[in-house]
mmCIF file of C-alpha atoms in Angstrom:
data_model
loop_
_atom_site.group_PDB
_atom_site.id
_atom_site.type_symbol
_atom_site.label_atom_id
_atom_site.label_comp_id
_atom_site.label_asym_id
_atom_site.label_seq_id
_atom_site.Cartn_x
_atom_site.Cartn_y
_atom_site.Cartn_z
ATOM 1 C CA SER D 6 85.579 139.393 62.366
ATOM 2 C CA ASP D 7 83.225 139.862 65.257
ATOM 3 C CA ALA D 8 84.552 142.004 68.501
ATOM 4 C CA GLY D 9 82.488 142.749 71.104
ATOM 5 C CA GLY D 10 79.272 142.426 69.076
ATOM 6 C CA ASP D 11 80.771 144.547 65.969
ATOM 7 C CA ASP D 12 81.320 142.827 62.627
ATOM 8 C CA GLU D 13 83.477 144.046 60.678
ATOM 9 C CA ILE D 14 85.285 142.936 56.872
ATOM 10 C CA GLN D 15 88.564 143.831 56.108
ATOM 11 C CA ILE D 16 91.043 143.577 54.180
ATOM 12 C CA ASN D 17 94.470 141.915 55.540
ATOM 13 C CA ASN D 18 98.448 141.982 54.389
ATOM 14 C CA ARG D 19 99.600 139.096 56.367
ATOM 15 C CA THR D 20 103.750 139.812 56.252
ATOM 16 C CA SER D 21 104.005 140.370 52.398
ATOM 17 C CA ARG D 22 107.757 140.901 51.643
ATOM 18 C CA LEU D 23 110.058 141.066 48.506
ATOM 19 C CA GLY D 24 114.027 141.578 48.879
ATOM 20 C CA VAL D 25 117.002 139.506 47.779
ATOM 21 C CA LYS D 26 119.529 137.310 49.318
ATOM 22 C CA GLY D 27 122.569 136.198 48.152
ATOM 23 C CA SER D 28 125.754 134.175 48.833
ATOM 24 C CA GLU D 29 129.818 134.412 47.635
ATOM 25 C CA ASP D 30 132.364 132.088 47.875
ATOM 26 C CA LEU D 31 135.781 134.063 49.115
ATOM 27 C CA GLY D 32 137.899 130.518 49.445
ATOM 28 C CA ASN D 33 139.392 128.896 52.051
ATOM 29 C CA GLY D 34 136.302 127.592 52.979
ATOM 30 C CA LEU D 35 134.582 131.135 53.909
ATOM 31 C CA THR D 36 131.084 132.465 52.498
ATOM 32 C CA GLY D 37 129.951 135.865 52.638
ATOM 33 C CA VAL D 38 126.362 136.053 52.755
ATOM 34 C CA TYR D 39 123.755 138.659 52.729
ATOM 35 C CA LYS D 40 119.928 139.450 53.086
ATOM 36 C CA ILE D 41 117.718 142.506 52.353
ATOM 37 C CA GLU D 42 114.481 142.213 53.040
ATOM 38 C CA TYR D 43 111.157 144.324 53.126
ATOM 39 C CA GLY D 44 107.644 144.168 54.293
ATOM 40 C CA VAL D 45 105.320 144.782 51.504
ATOM 41 C CA ASN D 46 102.331 146.928 53.700
ATOM 42 C CA ILE D 47 99.567 145.926 50.759
ATOM 43 C CA SER D 48 96.747 147.054 53.201
ATOM 44 C CA THR D 49 97.115 148.509 56.861
ATOM 45 C CA ASN D 50 93.830 150.722 56.192
ATOM 46 C CA VAL D 51 92.241 152.358 59.649
ATOM 47 C CA GLY D 52 88.693 152.367 60.113
ATOM 48 C CA GLY D 53 87.280 155.405 59.171
ATOM 49 C CA ASN D 54 89.716 156.193 56.935
ATOM 50 C CA GLU D 55 90.503 153.134 54.108
ATOM 51 C CA PHE D 56 91.077 155.690 51.352
ATOM 52 C CA ALA D 57 94.648 157.279 52.930
ATOM 53 C CA GLY D 58 97.003 155.057 51.397
ATOM 54 C CA ASN D 59 98.566 154.003 54.331
ATOM 55 C CA GLY D 60 100.019 151.083 52.342
ATOM 56 C CA GLY D 61 104.662 151.146 51.870
ATOM 57 C CA LEU D 62 108.317 149.813 52.806
ATOM 58 C CA GLY D 63 108.988 148.138 56.281
ATOM 59 C CA ALA D 64 112.006 147.034 57.402
ATOM 60 C CA ARG D 65 112.501 143.371 57.845
ATOM 61 C CA ASN D 66 115.847 141.260 58.579
ATOM 62 C CA ALA D 67 118.732 143.245 56.221
ATOM 63 C CA PHE D 68 122.540 141.635 56.977
ATOM 64 C CA VAL D 69 125.807 140.666 55.511
ATOM 65 C CA GLY D 70 127.892 137.728 57.223
ATOM 66 C CA LEU D 71 130.872 135.736 57.120
ATOM 67 C CA ALA D 72 129.822 132.311 57.090
ATOM 68 C CA GLY D 73 132.028 128.857 57.204
ATOM 69 C CA GLY D 74 133.240 125.453 59.109
ATOM 70 C CA PHE D 75 133.154 127.363 62.186
ATOM 71 C CA GLY D 76 129.028 128.238 61.859
ATOM 72 C CA THR D 77 128.037 131.738 60.419
ATOM 73 C CA PHE D 78 128.364 135.546 62.102
ATOM 74 C CA VAL D 79 126.200 138.506 60.689
ATOM 75 C CA ILE D 80 125.668 141.833 61.302
ATOM 76 C CA GLY D 81 122.916 144.207 60.618
ATOM 77 C CA ARG D 82 119.540 143.842 61.533
ATOM 78 C CA HIS D 83 118.190 140.061 62.510
ATOM 79 C CA ASP D 84 115.198 137.731 63.750
ATOM 80 C CA THR D 85 116.537 137.750 67.865
ATOM 81 C CA PRO D 86 117.587 133.906 68.406
ATOM 82 C CA LEU D 87 114.659 133.122 70.957
ATOM 83 C CA LYS D 88 111.794 134.324 68.296
ATOM 84 C CA ILE D 89 114.231 131.631 65.376
ATOM 85 C CA SER D 90 114.316 129.173 68.649
ATOM 86 C CA THR D 91 110.232 128.361 68.321
ATOM 87 C CA GLY D 92 109.581 129.314 64.505
ATOM 88 C CA SER D 93 109.077 125.884 63.315
ATOM 89 C CA LEU D 94 106.525 125.635 65.929
ATOM 90 C CA ASP D 95 104.301 128.116 64.660
ATOM 91 C CA TYR D 96 102.257 125.897 62.064
ATOM 92 C CA PHE D 97 99.649 129.122 61.604
ATOM 93 C CA GLY D 98 102.804 131.349 60.335
ATOM 94 C CA ASP D 99 101.532 134.622 58.617
ATOM 95 C CA THR D 100 98.051 134.173 59.033
ATOM 96 C CA ALA D 101 95.491 135.230 61.947
ATOM 97 C CA VAL D 102 96.082 132.236 63.981
ATOM 98 C CA ASP D 103 99.480 133.545 64.208
ATOM 99 C CA ASN D 104 101.714 133.781 67.211
ATOM 100 C CA ASN D 105 102.576 136.693 67.133
ATOM 101 C CA LEU D 106 101.300 138.645 64.077
ATOM 102 C CA GLY D 107 97.970 137.086 64.782
ATOM 103 C CA TYR D 108 94.525 137.619 66.161
ATOM 104 C CA THR D 109 95.763 135.936 69.064
ATOM 105 C CA GLU D 110 99.130 137.624 70.047
ATOM 106 C CA ASP D 111 100.729 135.431 72.288
ATOM 107 C CA LEU D 112 104.328 135.889 71.932
ATOM 108 C CA LEU D 113 106.650 138.569 71.308
ATOM 109 C CA ASP D 114 108.593 137.608 68.658
ATOM 110 C CA LEU D 115 111.197 140.491 67.395
ATOM 111 C CA ARG D 116 114.164 141.807 64.798
ATOM 112 C CA ALA D 117 116.854 143.714 66.525
ATOM 113 C CA ASP D 118 118.686 146.341 64.739
ATOM 114 C CA GLY D 119 122.383 146.535 64.963
ATOM 115 C CA THR D 120 122.636 143.059 65.667
ATOM 116 C CA LEU D 121 126.020 141.365 66.347
ATOM 117 C CA ALA D 122 124.318 137.566 65.754
ATOM 118 C CA TYR D 123 126.379 134.018 66.151
ATOM 119 C CA ILE D 124 124.927 130.986 64.963
ATOM 120 C CA SER D 125 127.056 126.869 64.680
ATOM 121 C CA PRO D 126 127.133 124.324 62.939
ATOM 122 C CA ALA D 127 124.749 121.792 63.690
ATOM 123 C CA MET D 128 126.130 118.893 65.796
ATOM 124 C CA GLY D 129 124.743 115.618 66.644
ATOM 125 C CA GLY D 130 121.428 117.667 66.240
ATOM 126 C CA LEU D 131 122.426 120.206 68.415
ATOM 127 C CA THR D 132 122.625 124.065 67.271
ATOM 128 C CA ALA D 133 123.777 127.430 69.029
ATOM 129 C CA ALA D 134 122.439 131.278 68.106
ATOM 130 C CA VAL D 135 123.750 134.389 69.844
ATOM 131 C CA ALA D 136 122.998 137.789 69.370
ATOM 132 C CA LEU D 137 124.142 141.109 71.318
ATOM 133 C CA VAL D 138 122.597 144.381 70.777
ATOM 134 C CA PRO D 139 124.395 147.396 72.216
ATOM 135 C CA GLY D 140 122.449 150.428 73.827
ATOM 136 C CA GLU D 141 124.108 152.170 71.382
ATOM 137 C CA ASN D 142 123.979 155.535 74.290
ATOM 138 C CA THR D 143 119.423 154.643 74.744
ATOM 139 C CA THR D 144 117.941 156.388 77.474
ATOM 140 C CA SER D 145 115.372 154.759 79.887
ATOM 141 C CA VAL D 146 113.047 156.529 81.834
ATOM 142 C CA GLU D 147 115.275 157.176 85.052
ATOM 143 C CA GLY D 148 117.657 158.530 82.915
ATOM 144 C CA GLU D 149 120.169 156.546 82.702
ATOM 145 C CA GLU D 150 122.215 155.035 79.831
ATOM 146 C CA ALA D 151 123.218 152.405 77.616
ATOM 147 C CA ASP D 152 126.467 152.346 76.715
ATOM 148 C CA GLY D 153 127.513 148.448 76.971
ATOM 149 C CA LEU D 154 127.804 145.692 74.164
ATOM 150 C CA THR D 155 125.435 143.355 75.569
ATOM 151 C CA ASP D 156 122.837 145.920 76.944
ATOM 152 C CA ALA D 157 120.134 143.634 75.079
ATOM 153 C CA TYR D 158 121.336 139.713 74.650
ATOM 154 C CA SER D 159 119.536 137.014 73.488
ATOM 155 C CA LEU D 160 120.722 133.266 73.524
ATOM 156 C CA ALA D 161 119.128 129.978 71.973
ATOM 157 C CA LEU D 162 120.158 126.461 72.183
ATOM 158 C CA MET D 163 118.170 123.563 69.346
ATOM 159 C CA TYR D 164 117.713 120.294 68.719
ATOM 160 C CA SER D 165 116.752 118.846 65.869
ATOM 161 C CA ASN D 166 116.852 115.401 65.141
ATOM 162 C CA PHE D 167 115.049 112.023 64.184
ATOM 163 C CA GLY D 168 111.520 113.546 63.676
ATOM 164 C CA ILE D 169 112.302 115.465 67.756
ATOM 165 C CA PHE D 170 112.518 119.089 67.834
ATOM 166 C CA ALA D 171 113.016 120.766 71.096
ATOM 167 C CA SER D 172 115.103 124.087 72.100
ATOM 168 C CA VAL D 173 115.104 126.933 75.195
ATOM 169 C CA ALA D 174 116.241 130.180 74.697
ATOM 170 C CA LEU D 175 116.310 133.903 77.629
ATOM 171 C CA GLU D 176 116.366 137.393 76.277
ATOM 172 C CA VAL D 177 117.485 139.874 78.211
ATOM 173 C CA ALA D 178 117.265 143.621 77.380
ATOM 174 C CA THR D 179 117.778 146.384 80.464
ATOM 175 C CA PRO D 180 116.025 149.155 80.861
ATOM 176 C CA GLU D 181 118.327 151.545 78.796
ATOM 177 C CA THR D 182 117.863 149.948 75.337
ATOM 178 C CA THR D 183 114.881 150.245 72.846
ATOM 179 C CA VAL D 184 114.582 146.571 71.738
ATOM 180 C CA HIS D 185 112.172 146.054 74.789
ATOM 181 C CA PRO D 186 110.535 149.184 74.971
ATOM 182 C CA ALA D 187 110.550 150.129 79.117
ATOM 183 C CA THR D 188 107.843 151.599 81.025
ATOM 184 C CA SER D 189 109.799 150.568 84.299
ATOM 185 C CA GLY D 190 113.480 150.501 85.550
ATOM 186 C CA ASP D 191 113.582 146.575 85.302
ATOM 187 C CA ASP D 192 114.943 144.571 82.813
ATOM 188 C CA HIS D 193 113.159 142.940 80.171
ATOM 189 C CA GLU D 194 113.269 138.550 80.605
ATOM 190 C CA ASN D 195 111.940 136.205 78.649
ATOM 191 C CA VAL D 196 112.415 132.397 78.522
ATOM 192 C CA ARG D 197 110.845 130.194 76.143
ATOM 193 C CA VAL D 198 110.517 126.736 75.687
ATOM 194 C CA GLY D 199 110.013 124.244 72.166
ATOM 195 C CA LEU D 200 109.113 120.774 71.706
ATOM 196 C CA GLY D 201 107.681 119.141 68.610
ATOM 197 C CA TYR D 202 107.354 116.215 66.553
ATOM 198 C CA LYS D 203 107.553 115.829 63.080
ATOM 199 C CA HIS D 204 106.152 113.017 61.548
ATOM 200 C CA ASP D 205 105.579 112.347 57.404
ATOM 201 C CA MET D 206 102.189 113.064 57.840
ATOM 202 C CA PHE D 207 101.472 114.755 60.712
ATOM 203 C CA LYS D 208 103.859 117.687 63.570
ATOM 204 C CA VAL D 209 102.661 118.254 66.819
ATOM 205 C CA GLY D 210 104.197 121.269 68.690
ATOM 206 C CA MET D 211 104.628 122.847 71.951
ATOM 207 C CA ILE D 212 105.133 126.594 72.991
ATOM 208 C CA TYR D 213 106.291 127.757 76.917
ATOM 209 C CA ASP D 214 107.045 131.637 77.456
ATOM 210 C CA THR D 215 107.333 133.467 80.381
ATOM 211 C CA ILE D 216 107.705 137.178 80.025
ATOM 212 C CA GLU D 217 108.794 139.209 83.533
ATOM 213 C CA ASN D 218 109.695 143.507 83.058
ATOM 214 C CA GLY D 219 107.930 144.417 85.933
ATOM 215 C CA VAL D 220 105.398 145.774 84.639
ATOM 216 C CA ASP D 221 102.895 143.312 82.692
ATOM 217 C CA ASP D 222 103.922 139.903 83.820
ATOM 218 C CA SER D 223 102.521 137.073 81.827
ATOM 219 C CA THR D 224 103.443 132.849 80.816
ATOM 220 C CA SER D 225 101.899 131.729 77.788
ATOM 221 C CA ILE D 226 101.370 127.676 76.253
ATOM 222 C CA MET D 227 100.523 127.310 72.696
ATOM 223 C CA LEU D 228 99.454 123.464 71.229
ATOM 224 C CA ASN D 229 99.800 123.090 67.885
ATOM 225 C CA GLY D 230 99.086 120.169 65.100
ATOM 226 C CA SER D 231 99.143 119.530 61.728
ATOM 227 C CA VAL D 232 98.184 116.741 59.328
ATOM 228 C CA LYS D 233 97.709 116.050 55.464
ATOM 229 C CA ALA D 234 95.510 115.516 53.854
ATOM 230 C CA GLY D 235 96.390 115.155 49.634
ATOM 231 C CA PRO D 236 97.672 118.302 48.759
ATOM 232 C CA GLY D 237 97.172 120.272 51.847
ATOM 233 C CA ASN D 238 96.635 120.297 55.578
ATOM 234 C CA PHE D 239 94.350 120.311 58.373
ATOM 235 C CA LYS D 240 95.939 122.570 61.408
ATOM 236 C CA ALA D 241 94.450 123.129 64.635
ATOM 237 C CA LYS D 242 96.046 125.577 67.333
ATOM 238 C CA PHE D 243 94.862 126.313 71.748
ATOM 239 C CA PHE D 244 96.259 129.090 73.745
ATOM 240 C CA LYS D 245 95.853 130.411 77.225
ATOM 241 C CA VAL D 246 98.022 132.968 78.258
ATOM 242 C CA ASP D 247 97.950 134.404 82.354
ATOM 243 C CA SER D 248 99.242 138.674 81.939
ATOM 244 C CA ASP D 249 99.058 141.125 84.845
ATOM 245 C CA ASP D 250 97.642 143.667 82.538
ATOM 246 C CA SER D 251 93.808 143.273 82.360
ATOM 247 C CA THR D 252 93.498 146.267 80.631
ATOM 248 C CA ALA D 253 94.439 145.411 77.410
ATOM 249 C CA ASN D 254 92.124 144.694 74.112
ATOM 250 C CA LEU D 255 91.137 141.534 73.548
ATOM 251 C CA PHE D 256 93.657 139.158 71.144
ATOM 252 C CA ARG D 257 96.215 141.524 72.037
ATOM 253 C CA THR D 258 97.455 141.360 75.560
ATOM 254 C CA GLY D 259 95.769 140.697 79.509
ATOM 255 C CA SER D 260 94.277 137.048 80.058
ATOM 256 C CA HIS D 261 92.839 134.983 77.937
ATOM 257 C CA ASP D 262 92.696 132.186 76.161
ATOM 258 C CA GLY D 263 91.076 130.111 72.965
ATOM 259 C CA PHE D 264 91.292 128.125 70.148
ATOM 260 C CA GLY D 265 91.778 128.208 65.930
ATOM 261 C CA PHE D 266 91.561 125.513 62.869
ATOM 262 C CA GLY D 267 92.124 125.391 59.509
ATOM 263 C CA TYR D 268 92.705 124.006 56.328
ATOM 264 C CA ASP D 269 95.665 125.265 53.274
ATOM 265 C CA TYR D 270 95.409 124.240 50.280
ATOM 266 C CA ASN D 271 98.577 124.058 47.986
ATOM 267 C CA MET D 272 97.485 125.018 43.914
ATOM 268 C CA SER D 273 100.716 124.474 43.049
ATOM 269 C CA LYS D 274 104.164 124.527 44.507
ATOM 270 C CA ARG D 275 104.181 128.558 44.549
ATOM 271 C CA THR D 276 99.901 129.591 45.247
ATOM 272 C CA GLN D 277 98.092 128.436 48.272
ATOM 273 C CA VAL D 278 94.721 129.102 49.535
ATOM 274 C CA ALA D 279 93.304 128.793 53.110
ATOM 275 C CA ALA D 280 90.655 129.321 55.371
ATOM 276 C CA TYR D 281 91.168 129.521 59.337
ATOM 277 C CA TYR D 282 89.018 130.028 62.492
ATOM 278 C CA VAL D 283 90.200 131.960 65.896
ATOM 279 C CA THR D 284 88.480 132.748 68.652
ATOM 280 C CA SER D 285 89.155 134.171 72.487
ATOM 281 C CA GLU D 286 87.510 134.870 75.154
ATOM 282 C CA MET D 287 89.142 137.539 78.130
ATOM 283 C CA ASP D 288 89.472 135.822 81.042
ATOM 284 C CA ASP D 289 88.915 139.123 83.381
ATOM 285 C CA SER D 290 85.836 140.657 80.908
ATOM 286 C CA GLY D 291 84.497 137.424 79.962
ATOM 287 C CA ASP D 292 84.548 139.287 76.415
ATOM 288 C CA GLU D 293 84.672 136.681 73.599
ATOM 289 C CA SER D 294 85.283 137.641 69.937
ATOM 290 C CA SER D 295 86.084 135.351 66.508
ATOM 291 C CA VAL D 296 87.524 135.719 62.978
ATOM 292 C CA VAL D 297 87.065 134.206 60.078
ATOM 293 C CA SER D 298 90.217 134.429 57.272
ATOM 294 C CA PHE D 299 90.381 133.400 53.753
ATOM 295 C CA GLN D 300 93.934 133.630 52.448
ATOM 296 C CA VAL D 301 96.005 133.637 49.511
ATOM 297 C CA ASN D 302 99.547 133.034 49.379
ATOM 298 C CA HIS D 303 102.535 133.089 46.589
ATOM 299 C CA SER D 304 105.828 132.359 46.799
ATOM 300 C CA PHE D 305 108.143 133.716 43.772
#
């Protein structure tokens, strides 16, 4: 990577995880479902502290639920519907160009603890998802307590049919909750719209996202594309973020724009190698950074 004129080489973990999931037939059309997953942090080095041994396990989705013809109810730690609503449009997922975990970090995607969630069955290609997160008496910066069922909530409506995908989502958290840590007395409101088209040989997608929280309001837009090429895929991405926060570090928050591209090659059904490049420029300072990333993925 190259940031502010300084070159460095890093070995990074890209959301490696390990877990178990399953289901149990309960009869009468009902199915019990469960999942417990942990992130395996094989490399969490901090510059100058390479031998600290900071690796370990981190909590990901962990829930139990009940599924049937009515849909699926789950309780536990789970991706919010807003995160789910555009997950299929992030063609660079778990890479250096990832929408929310990569060096661009343009979206704020969350898993929420203590979630009550419902996902409807698909009806004519339309699916709805709702998640409620009680505040459990957490306290805001102004001393107010969150003691209700809907102190934070996330809603999403998704359509997928004939190669077309469209979604709209809303996520709201009061300042008393810890779902979105608040630094003001205002609610955190996140609205996201997604649109995509998938063909046998290619797919394209767009994500538009706005956040208002009284401190750092922002608007983001991402355009993604992927084209099949032999046993792999060529991918490209453009992103632009307009943010009130002009003091944050490059690739994190603050107004910036840039692009990324890469190629992933499937060596087998379970093993993939990839190479990516991403560059970004801060609007206010004009600082530029670029990253070249080589990655190996193995699923088992």
